[in-house]
PDB file of C-alpha atoms in Angstrom:
ATOM      1  CA  SER A   1     -51.984 -57.173  95.655  1.00 83.00           C
ATOM      2  CA  LEU A   2     -55.324 -58.849  96.468  1.00 86.00           C
ATOM      3  CA  THR A   3     -54.431 -58.948 100.310  1.00 88.00           C
ATOM      4  CA  MET A   4     -53.693 -55.118 100.015  1.00 85.00           C
ATOM      5  CA  ILE A   5     -56.712 -54.087  97.931  1.00 87.00           C
ATOM      6  CA  THR A   6     -59.316 -56.039  99.983  1.00 89.00           C
ATOM      7  CA  PRO A   7     -59.575 -53.725 102.757  1.00 87.00           C
ATOM      8  CA  PHE A   8     -60.209 -50.726 100.437  1.00 88.00           C
ATOM      9  CA  VAL A   9     -62.706 -52.619  98.514  1.00 90.00           C
ATOM     10  CA  TRP A  10     -64.611 -53.563 101.672  1.00 87.00           C
ATOM     11  CA  MET A  11     -64.360 -49.659 102.734  1.00 88.00           C
ATOM     12  CA  VAL A  12     -66.114 -48.449  99.610  1.00 89.00           C
ATOM     13  CA  LEU A  13     -68.781 -51.107  99.702  1.00 89.00           C
ATOM     14  CA  SER A  14     -69.440 -50.357 103.319  1.00 87.00           C
ATOM     15  CA  SER A  15     -69.834 -46.821 102.845  1.00 88.00           C
ATOM     16  CA  PHE A  16     -73.155 -47.721 100.914  1.00 89.00           C
ATOM     17  CA  LYS A  17     -74.415 -50.061 103.817  1.00 86.00           C
ATOM     18  CA  SER A  18     -76.409 -49.372 106.847  1.00 83.00           C
ATOM     19  CA  ASP A  19     -74.517 -49.911 110.065  1.00 77.00           C
ATOM     20  CA  GLY A  20     -76.643 -53.261 110.966  1.00 80.00           C
ATOM     21  CA  GLU A  21     -75.668 -54.577 107.499  1.00 82.00           C
ATOM     22  CA  MET A  22     -72.164 -53.797 107.628  1.00 79.00           C
ATOM     23  CA  MET A  23     -72.051 -55.770 110.986  1.00 79.00           C
ATOM     24  CA  ALA A  24     -74.089 -58.839 109.549  1.00 79.00           C
ATOM     25  CA  ILE A  25     -72.881 -62.299 110.239  1.00 80.00           C
ATOM     26  CA  PRO A  26     -72.140 -64.187 107.801  1.00 81.00           C
ATOM     27  CA  MET A  27     -70.713 -61.060 106.001  1.00 79.00           C
ATOM     28  CA  ARG A  28     -72.114 -59.626 102.876  1.00 80.00           C
ATOM     29  CA  TRP A  29     -69.717 -58.024 100.421  1.00 83.00           C
ATOM     30  CA  LEU A  30     -72.544 -56.370  98.499  1.00 85.00           C
ATOM     31  CA  PRO A  31     -74.996 -54.041 100.165  1.00 85.00           C
ATOM     32  CA  THR A  32     -78.772 -55.214  99.706  1.00 84.00           C
ATOM     33  CA  VAL A  33     -79.704 -51.380  99.160  1.00 84.00           C
ATOM     34  CA  TRP A  34     -77.262 -48.983  98.011  1.00 88.00           C
ATOM     35  CA  ARG A  35     -77.571 -46.139 100.484  1.00 86.00           C
ATOM     36  CA  THR A  36     -76.131 -43.215  98.533  1.00 85.00           C
ATOM     37  CA  ASP A  37     -77.639 -40.829 101.240  1.00 86.00           C
ATOM     38  CA  ASN A  38     -74.918 -42.036 103.369  1.00 86.00           C
ATOM     39  CA  TYR A  39     -72.518 -39.443 101.753  1.00 88.00           C
ATOM     40  CA  VAL A  40     -74.989 -36.718 102.225  1.00 88.00           C
ATOM     41  CA  THR A  41     -75.553 -37.300 105.836  1.00 85.00           C
ATOM     42  CA  THR A  42     -71.821 -37.535 106.302  1.00 85.00           C
ATOM     43  CA  PHE A  43     -71.139 -34.168 104.602  1.00 85.00           C
ATOM     44  CA  ASN A  44     -74.114 -32.503 106.482  1.00 86.00           C
ATOM     45  CA  MET A  45     -72.674 -33.430 110.017  1.00 83.00           C
ATOM     46  CA  ALA A  46     -69.275 -31.892 109.638  1.00 81.00           C
ATOM     47  CA  PRO A  47     -67.713 -29.154 107.693  1.00 87.00           C
ATOM     48  CA  TRP A  48     -65.826 -31.173 105.477  1.00 86.00           C
ATOM     49  CA  GLY A  49     -64.874 -28.192 103.107  1.00 87.00           C
ATOM     50  CA  ARG A  50     -63.093 -26.582 105.903  1.00 91.00           C
ATOM     51  CA  TYR A  51     -61.419 -29.834 106.966  1.00 91.00           C
ATOM     52  CA  LEU A  52     -60.349 -30.417 103.276  1.00 90.00           C
ATOM     53  CA  VAL A  53     -58.890 -26.763 103.164  1.00 92.00           C
ATOM     54  CA  ASN A  54     -57.036 -27.163 106.389  1.00 94.00           C
ATOM     55  CA  THR A  55     -55.324 -30.314 105.233  1.00 94.00           C
ATOM     56  CA  LEU A  56     -54.536 -28.990 101.915  1.00 93.00           C
ATOM     57  CA  VAL A  57     -52.786 -26.042 103.436  1.00 94.00           C
ATOM     58  CA  ILE A  58     -50.948 -28.115 106.090  1.00 95.00           C
ATOM     59  CA  THR A  59     -49.932 -30.810 103.610  1.00 94.00           C
ATOM     60  CA  GLY A  60     -48.933 -28.424 100.866  1.00 93.00           C
ATOM     61  CA  SER A  61     -46.865 -26.291 103.215  1.00 94.00           C
ATOM     62  CA  SER A  62     -45.047 -29.435 104.609  1.00 94.00           C
ATOM     63  CA  VAL A  63     -44.387 -30.700 101.187  1.00 93.00           C
ATOM     64  CA  LEU A  64     -42.898 -27.653  99.929  1.00 94.00           C
ATOM     65  CA  LEU A  65     -40.761 -26.991 103.246  1.00 94.00           C
ATOM     66  CA  GLN A  66     -39.587 -30.485 103.545  1.00 94.00           C
ATOM     67  CA  LEU A  67     -38.514 -30.821  99.869  1.00 93.00           C
ATOM     68  CA  LEU A  68     -36.399 -27.627 100.178  1.00 93.00           C
ATOM     69  CA  VAL A  69     -34.786 -28.473 103.579  1.00 93.00           C
ATOM     70  CA  ALA A  70     -34.160 -32.104 102.863  1.00 93.00           C
ATOM     71  CA  SER A  71     -32.463 -31.540  99.299  1.00 93.00           C
ATOM     72  CA  MET A  72     -30.237 -28.845 100.719  1.00 92.00           C
ATOM     73  CA  ALA A  73     -29.089 -31.177 103.727  1.00 92.00           C
ATOM     74  CA  ALA A  74     -28.980 -34.037 101.356  1.00 92.00           C
ATOM     75  CA  TYR A  75     -26.730 -31.960  98.922  1.00 91.00           C
ATOM     76  CA  ALA A  76     -24.427 -31.133 101.914  1.00 91.00           C
ATOM     77  CA  PHE A  77     -24.055 -34.941 102.991  1.00 91.00           C
ATOM     78  CA  ALA A  78     -23.623 -35.995  99.365  1.00 89.00           C
ATOM     79  CA  ARG A  79     -21.247 -33.182  97.840  1.00 87.00           C
ATOM     80  CA  LEU A  80     -19.865 -31.013 100.293  1.00 86.00           C
ATOM     81  CA  GLN A  81     -16.534 -32.104 102.104  1.00 86.00           C
ATOM     82  CA  PHE A  82     -16.441 -31.099 105.809  1.00 86.00           C
ATOM     83  CA  LYS A  83     -14.976 -32.594 108.957  1.00 87.00           C
ATOM     84  CA  LEU A  84     -16.886 -35.481 110.603  1.00 88.00           C
ATOM     85  CA  ARG A  85     -19.267 -35.409 107.676  1.00 87.00           C
ATOM     86  CA  ASN A  86     -20.029 -39.265 107.769  1.00 88.00           C
ATOM     87  CA  LEU A  87     -20.068 -39.444 111.514  1.00 91.00           C
ATOM     88  CA  LEU A  88     -22.502 -36.614 111.629  1.00 91.00           C
ATOM     89  CA  PHE A  89     -24.863 -38.234 109.141  1.00 91.00           C
ATOM     90  CA  VAL A  90     -24.783 -41.524 111.106  1.00 90.00           C
ATOM     91  CA  ILE A  91     -25.797 -39.839 114.328  1.00 91.00           C
ATOM     92  CA  TYR A  92     -28.401 -37.880 112.255  1.00 88.00           C
ATOM     93  CA  LEU A  93     -29.545 -41.096 110.752  1.00 88.00           C
ATOM     94  CA  SER A  94     -29.798 -42.931 114.082  1.00 89.00           C
ATOM     95  CA  THR A  95     -32.673 -40.559 115.225  1.00 87.00           C
ATOM     96  CA  MET A  96     -34.888 -42.631 113.045  1.00 86.00           C
ATOM     97  CA  MET A  97     -34.925 -45.223 115.552  1.00 86.00           C
ATOM     98  CA  LEU A  98     -36.656 -43.063 117.952  1.00 85.00           C
ATOM     99  CA  PRO A  99     -40.521 -43.398 117.652  1.00 85.00           C
ATOM    100  CA  TYR A 100     -42.560 -40.122 117.941  1.00 85.00           C
ATOM    101  CA  GLN A 101     -43.874 -41.193 121.205  1.00 85.00           C
ATOM    102  CA  VAL A 102     -40.590 -41.022 122.805  1.00 88.00           C
ATOM    103  CA  THR A 103     -40.264 -37.319 121.903  1.00 88.00           C
ATOM    104  CA  MET A 104     -44.029 -36.558 121.987  1.00 90.00           C
ATOM    105  CA  VAL A 105     -43.859 -34.649 125.387  1.00 92.00           C
ATOM    106  CA  PRO A 106     -40.859 -32.385 124.816  1.00 92.00           C
ATOM    107  CA  SER A 107     -42.221 -31.612 121.486  1.00 92.00           C
ATOM    108  CA  PHE A 108     -45.572 -30.612 123.062  1.00 93.00           C
ATOM    109  CA  ILE A 109     -43.759 -28.265 125.454  1.00 94.00           C
ATOM    110  CA  ILE A 110     -41.654 -26.738 122.866  1.00 94.00           C
ATOM    111  CA  ILE A 111     -44.705 -25.950 120.453  1.00 93.00           C
ATOM    112  CA  LYS A 112     -46.718 -24.807 123.594  1.00 93.00           C
ATOM    113  CA  ASN A 113     -43.972 -22.289 124.526  1.00 94.00           C
ATOM    114  CA  PHE A 114     -43.839 -20.981 120.964  1.00 93.00           C
ATOM    115  CA  GLY A 115     -47.526 -20.383 121.260  1.00 92.00           C
ATOM    116  CA  TRP A 116     -48.544 -22.649 118.470  1.00 93.00           C
ATOM    117  CA  ILE A 117     -51.332 -24.537 120.074  1.00 93.00           C
ATOM    118  CA  ASP A 118     -54.476 -24.289 117.974  1.00 93.00           C
ATOM    119  CA  ASN A 119     -52.177 -22.914 115.040  1.00 93.00           C
ATOM    120  CA  HIS A 120     -51.484 -24.780 111.877  1.00 93.00           C
ATOM    121  CA  LEU A 121     -47.681 -23.998 112.383  1.00 93.00           C
ATOM    122  CA  SER A 122     -47.464 -26.642 115.064  1.00 93.00           C
ATOM    123  CA  LEU A 123     -47.773 -29.183 112.220  1.00 92.00           C
ATOM    124  CA  ILE A 124     -46.121 -27.421 109.262  1.00 93.00           C
ATOM    125  CA  VAL A 125     -42.777 -26.223 110.841  1.00 92.00           C
ATOM    126  CA  PRO A 126     -41.847 -29.708 112.548  1.00 91.00           C
ATOM    127  CA  ASN A 127     -42.625 -31.434 109.220  1.00 89.00           C
ATOM    128  CA  ALA A 128     -40.001 -29.396 107.527  1.00 88.00           C
ATOM    129  CA  PHE A 129     -37.307 -31.638 108.872  1.00 88.00           C
ATOM    130  CA  SER A 130     -37.117 -35.121 107.965  1.00 87.00           C
ATOM    131  CA  VAL A 131     -34.264 -37.560 108.375  1.00 90.00           C
ATOM    132  CA  PHE A 132     -35.984 -40.143 106.062  1.00 90.00           C
ATOM    133  CA  GLY A 133     -36.142 -37.375 103.402  1.00 91.00           C
ATOM    134  CA  VAL A 134     -32.485 -36.301 103.892  1.00 92.00           C
ATOM    135  CA  PHE A 135     -31.223 -40.082 103.738  1.00 91.00           C
ATOM    136  CA  MET A 136     -33.515 -40.953 100.666  1.00 89.00           C
ATOM    137  CA  LEU A 137     -32.316 -37.905  98.681  1.00 90.00           C
ATOM    138  CA  ARG A 138     -28.755 -38.207  99.643  1.00 91.00           C
ATOM    139  CA  GLN A 139     -28.709 -41.819  98.247  1.00 89.00           C
ATOM    140  CA  PHE A 140     -30.087 -40.572  94.929  1.00 88.00           C
ATOM    141  CA  PHE A 141     -27.668 -37.581  94.915  1.00 88.00           C
ATOM    142  CA  LEU A 142     -24.658 -39.953  95.179  1.00 87.00           C
ATOM    143  CA  SER A 143     -25.713 -41.775  92.046  1.00 85.00           C
ATOM    144  CA  ILE A 144     -25.551 -38.515  90.020  1.00 84.00           C
ATOM    145  CA  PRO A 145     -22.102 -38.534  88.085  1.00 84.00           C
ATOM    146  CA  THR A 146     -19.694 -36.035  89.625  1.00 82.00           C
ATOM    147  CA  GLU A 147     -18.474 -35.325  86.046  1.00 82.00           C
ATOM    148  CA  LEU A 148     -21.648 -33.229  85.344  1.00 81.00           C
ATOM    149  CA  GLU A 149     -20.650 -30.923  88.409  1.00 79.00           C
ATOM    150  CA  GLU A 150     -16.931 -30.814  87.367  1.00 80.00           C
ATOM    151  CA  ALA A 151     -17.981 -29.525  83.849  1.00 83.00           C
ATOM    152  CA  ALA A 152     -20.232 -26.915  85.816  1.00 81.00           C
ATOM    153  CA  ARG A 153     -17.412 -25.731  87.790  1.00 82.00           C
ATOM    154  CA  ILE A 154     -15.399 -25.112  84.847  1.00 82.00           C
ATOM    155  CA  ASP A 155     -18.154 -22.892  83.546  1.00 78.00           C
ATOM    156  CA  GLY A 156     -18.057 -20.945  86.880  1.00 79.00           C
ATOM    157  CA  CYS A 157     -20.869 -22.197  88.670  1.00 79.00           C
ATOM    158  CA  GLY A 158     -20.989 -22.041  92.550  1.00 80.00           C
ATOM    159  CA  HIS A 159     -22.797 -24.273  94.928  1.00 80.00           C
ATOM    160  CA  LEU A 160     -26.300 -22.928  94.639  1.00 84.00           C
ATOM    161  CA  ARG A 161     -26.310 -23.048  90.942  1.00 84.00           C
ATOM    162  CA  LEU A 162     -24.686 -26.680  91.170  1.00 85.00           C
ATOM    163  CA  PHE A 163     -27.352 -27.521  93.406  1.00 85.00           C
ATOM    164  CA  TRP A 164     -30.379 -26.197  91.434  1.00 85.00           C
ATOM    165  CA  GLU A 165     -29.162 -26.732  87.733  1.00 82.00           C
ATOM    166  CA  ILE A 166     -27.338 -30.087  88.195  1.00 84.00           C
ATOM    167  CA  ILE A 167     -28.689 -31.889  91.199  1.00 86.00           C
ATOM    168  CA  MET A 168     -32.209 -30.801  91.627  1.00 86.00           C
ATOM    169  CA  LYS A 169     -32.962 -30.890  87.837  1.00 84.00           C
ATOM    170  CA  ASN A 170     -31.661 -34.566  87.539  1.00 84.00           C
ATOM    171  CA  SER A 171     -33.412 -35.632  90.861  1.00 85.00           C
ATOM    172  CA  LYS A 172     -36.971 -35.578  89.414  1.00 84.00           C
ATOM    173  CA  PRO A 173     -37.831 -39.028  90.401  1.00 84.00           C
ATOM    174  CA  ALA A 174     -36.517 -39.118  93.925  1.00 87.00           C
ATOM    175  CA  LEU A 175     -38.233 -35.654  94.555  1.00 89.00           C
ATOM    176  CA  ALA A 176     -41.518 -37.234  93.170  1.00 86.00           C
ATOM    177  CA  THR A 177     -41.027 -40.042  95.345  1.00 85.00           C
ATOM    178  CA  LEU A 178     -40.416 -38.050  98.346  1.00 89.00           C
ATOM    179  CA  THR A 179     -43.341 -35.807  97.500  1.00 89.00           C
ATOM    180  CA  LEU A 180     -45.637 -38.858  97.679  1.00 87.00           C
ATOM    181  CA  PHE A 181     -44.253 -40.217 100.837  1.00 88.00           C
ATOM    182  CA  ILE A 182     -44.589 -36.639 102.509  1.00 91.00           C
ATOM    183  CA  PHE A 183     -48.042 -36.156 101.181  1.00 90.00           C
ATOM    184  CA  LYS A 184     -49.285 -39.652 102.487  1.00 88.00           C
ATOM    185  CA  GLY A 185     -47.935 -39.122 105.799  1.00 90.00           C
ATOM    186  CA  VAL A 186     -48.960 -35.675 106.702  1.00 92.00           C
ATOM    187  CA  TRP A 187     -52.471 -36.076 104.933  1.00 91.00           C
ATOM    188  CA  ASN A 188     -53.179 -39.091 106.983  1.00 89.00           C
ATOM    189  CA  GLU A 189     -51.391 -37.884 110.324  1.00 91.00           C
ATOM    190  CA  PHE A 190     -53.871 -38.252 113.283  1.00 90.00           C
ATOM    191  CA  LEU A 191     -51.906 -37.986 116.508  1.00 90.00           C
ATOM    192  CA  ARG A 192     -50.250 -34.793 116.290  1.00 91.00           C
ATOM    193  CA  PRO A 193     -53.185 -32.834 114.986  1.00 92.00           C
ATOM    194  CA  MET A 194     -55.370 -34.370 117.820  1.00 91.00           C
ATOM    195  CA  LEU A 195     -52.461 -33.043 120.264  1.00 91.00           C
ATOM    196  CA  TYR A 196     -52.196 -29.345 118.915  1.00 93.00           C
ATOM    197  CA  LEU A 197     -55.505 -28.757 117.353  1.00 92.00           C
ATOM    198  CA  ASN A 198     -58.554 -28.064 119.751  1.00 90.00           C
ATOM    199  CA  LYS A 199     -60.636 -25.724 117.722  1.00 90.00           C
ATOM    200  CA  GLN A 200     -62.771 -27.655 115.246  1.00 88.00           C
ATOM    201  CA  GLU A 201     -62.544 -25.162 112.571  1.00 90.00           C
ATOM    202  CA  LEU A 202     -58.729 -25.937 112.407  1.00 92.00           C
ATOM    203  CA  TRP A 203     -59.234 -29.664 112.407  1.00 92.00           C
ATOM    204  CA  THR A 204     -57.857 -31.932 109.515  1.00 92.00           C
ATOM    205  CA  MET A 205     -59.766 -34.656 107.490  1.00 89.00           C
ATOM    206  CA  SER A 206     -58.261 -37.285 109.735  1.00 88.00           C
ATOM    207  CA  LEU A 207     -59.571 -35.654 112.994  1.00 89.00           C
ATOM    208  CA  GLY A 208     -62.859 -35.139 111.208  1.00 86.00           C
ATOM    209  CA  LEU A 209     -63.388 -38.891 110.838  1.00 85.00           C
ATOM    210  CA  SER A 210     -63.297 -38.858 114.784  1.00 82.00           C
ATOM    211  CA  LYS A 211     -66.498 -37.251 114.855  1.00 77.00           C
ATOM    212  CA  PHE A 212     -68.357 -40.607 113.780  1.00 78.00           C
ATOM    213  CA  GLN A 213     -66.598 -42.644 116.622  1.00 74.00           C
ATOM    214  CA  GLY A 214     -67.914 -42.219 120.198  1.00 64.00           C
ATOM    215  CA  ASN A 215     -67.462 -44.108 123.267  1.00 55.00           C
ATOM    216  CA  TYR A 216     -70.494 -45.751 123.299  1.00 53.00           C
ATOM    217  CA  VAL A 217     -71.863 -45.492 119.577  1.00 61.00           C
ATOM    218  CA  SER A 218     -70.027 -45.370 116.399  1.00 73.00           C
ATOM    219  CA  MET A 219     -71.548 -44.513 113.021  1.00 79.00           C
ATOM    220  CA  TRP A 220     -69.614 -47.024 110.867  1.00 80.00           C
ATOM    221  CA  SER A 221     -71.229 -46.507 107.547  1.00 83.00           C
ATOM    222  CA  ASN A 222     -70.583 -42.557 107.820  1.00 83.00           C
ATOM    223  CA  LEU A 223     -67.005 -43.344 108.934  1.00 85.00           C
ATOM    224  CA  MET A 224     -66.439 -45.514 105.770  1.00 87.00           C
ATOM    225  CA  CYS A 225     -67.828 -42.583 103.676  1.00 87.00           C
ATOM    226  CA  GLY A 226     -65.446 -40.173 105.412  1.00 86.00           C
ATOM    227  CA  ALA A 227     -62.525 -42.659 104.934  1.00 87.00           C
ATOM    228  CA  VAL A 228     -63.494 -43.010 101.263  1.00 89.00           C
ATOM    229  CA  VAL A 229     -63.494 -39.226 100.908  1.00 87.00           C
ATOM    230  CA  THR A 230     -60.151 -38.893 102.603  1.00 88.00           C
ATOM    231  CA  VAL A 231     -58.439 -41.348 100.543  1.00 88.00           C
ATOM    232  CA  ILE A 232     -59.421 -40.236  97.262  1.00 87.00           C
ATOM    233  CA  PRO A 233     -56.570 -37.287  97.086  1.00 86.00           C
ATOM    234  CA  VAL A 234     -53.744 -39.672  98.042  1.00 84.00           C
ATOM    235  CA  ILE A 235     -54.898 -42.091  95.271  1.00 85.00           C
ATOM    236  CA  ILE A 236     -54.824 -39.052  92.529  1.00 85.00           C
ATOM    237  CA  VAL A 237     -51.456 -38.072  93.706  1.00 81.00           C
ATOM    238  CA  PHE A 238     -50.047 -41.484  93.292  1.00 80.00           C
ATOM    239  CA  MET A 239     -51.749 -41.703  89.959  1.00 81.00           C
ATOM    240  CA  PHE A 240     -49.831 -38.602  88.751  1.00 78.00           C
ATOM    241  CA  THR A 241     -46.436 -39.622  90.280  1.00 73.00           C
ATOM    242  CA  GLN A 242     -46.655 -43.476  89.823  1.00 73.00           C
ATOM    243  CA  ARG A 243     -43.911 -43.379  87.099  1.00 72.00           C
ATOM    244  CA  TYR A 244     -41.476 -41.327  89.060  1.00 67.00           C
ATOM    245  CA  PHE A 245     -42.298 -43.143  92.283  1.00 62.00           C
ATOM    246  CA  ILE A 246     -41.223 -46.407  90.938  1.00 62.00           C
ATOM    247  CA  GLU A 247     -38.015 -45.067  89.225  1.00 60.00           C
ATOM    248  CA  GLY A 248     -37.197 -43.199  92.464  1.00 53.00           C
ATOM    249  CA  ILE A 249     -37.522 -46.155  94.588  1.00 53.00           C
ATOM    250  CA  VAL A 250     -35.244 -48.097  92.414  1.00 55.00           C
ATOM    251  CA  ALA A 251     -32.580 -45.384  91.853  1.00 52.00           C
ATOM    252  CA  SER A 252     -32.535 -44.200  95.453  1.00 46.00           C
ATOM    253  CA  GLY A 253     -30.997 -47.469  96.605  1.00 46.00           C
ATOM    254  CA  ILE A 254     -28.472 -47.965  94.034  1.00 45.00           C
ATOM    255  CA  LYS A 255     -25.467 -46.297  95.764  1.00 44.00           C
ATOM    256  CA  GLY A 256     -24.186 -45.242  98.978  1.00 41.00           C
TER     257      GLY A 256
END
């Protein structure tokens, strides 16, 4: 825990230092003078309000779409019986071994052909499909007793109602865990927004941080201020989903 939290403590303390003090040797943890004006300068140098709205729209839409698509796909792989189900799932799962850099060029060509360059759809729609999300929810769905579904079928429930009333309402820990993973991943994403978004008014928070780092000069204290502001929403989401997050991590690996 100490190893993980040390960089965050350094980031917060550095946001109150001058650039020279932050690079001083030997290293000083506490700033000599607490420069709260660093945050004022940071907010004046970039439209962080616009970046925040853009990031919230992209992240919120991605979370909702991926939860919907991944949960339906996971239900099909966990509960529906069809030919080559397990083989298809293994093939689908094997795509996790491909890093994004392998598919980056063809993905860019597809996005460009759709006319989604400089459009938030270039980030939202691809985020709707996640192999990890399907895998995680499938493992959790397999742990739900089939007796609940059998009892519901006797009462006349079809697949849609089974999916919503039985599976989804008993999967809150897994859904909360996946929500946190999606939120963190999309919120902090830098490479794809850099590829698809050229207009500054469409930038996300992570792209906004790049304004403080140049080829020859970097404004490190302002960069630390922006990083602190960027990480706060992730911490808030984790605080609200911490209990479900731990339950989901434990339960999603029990069966399958």
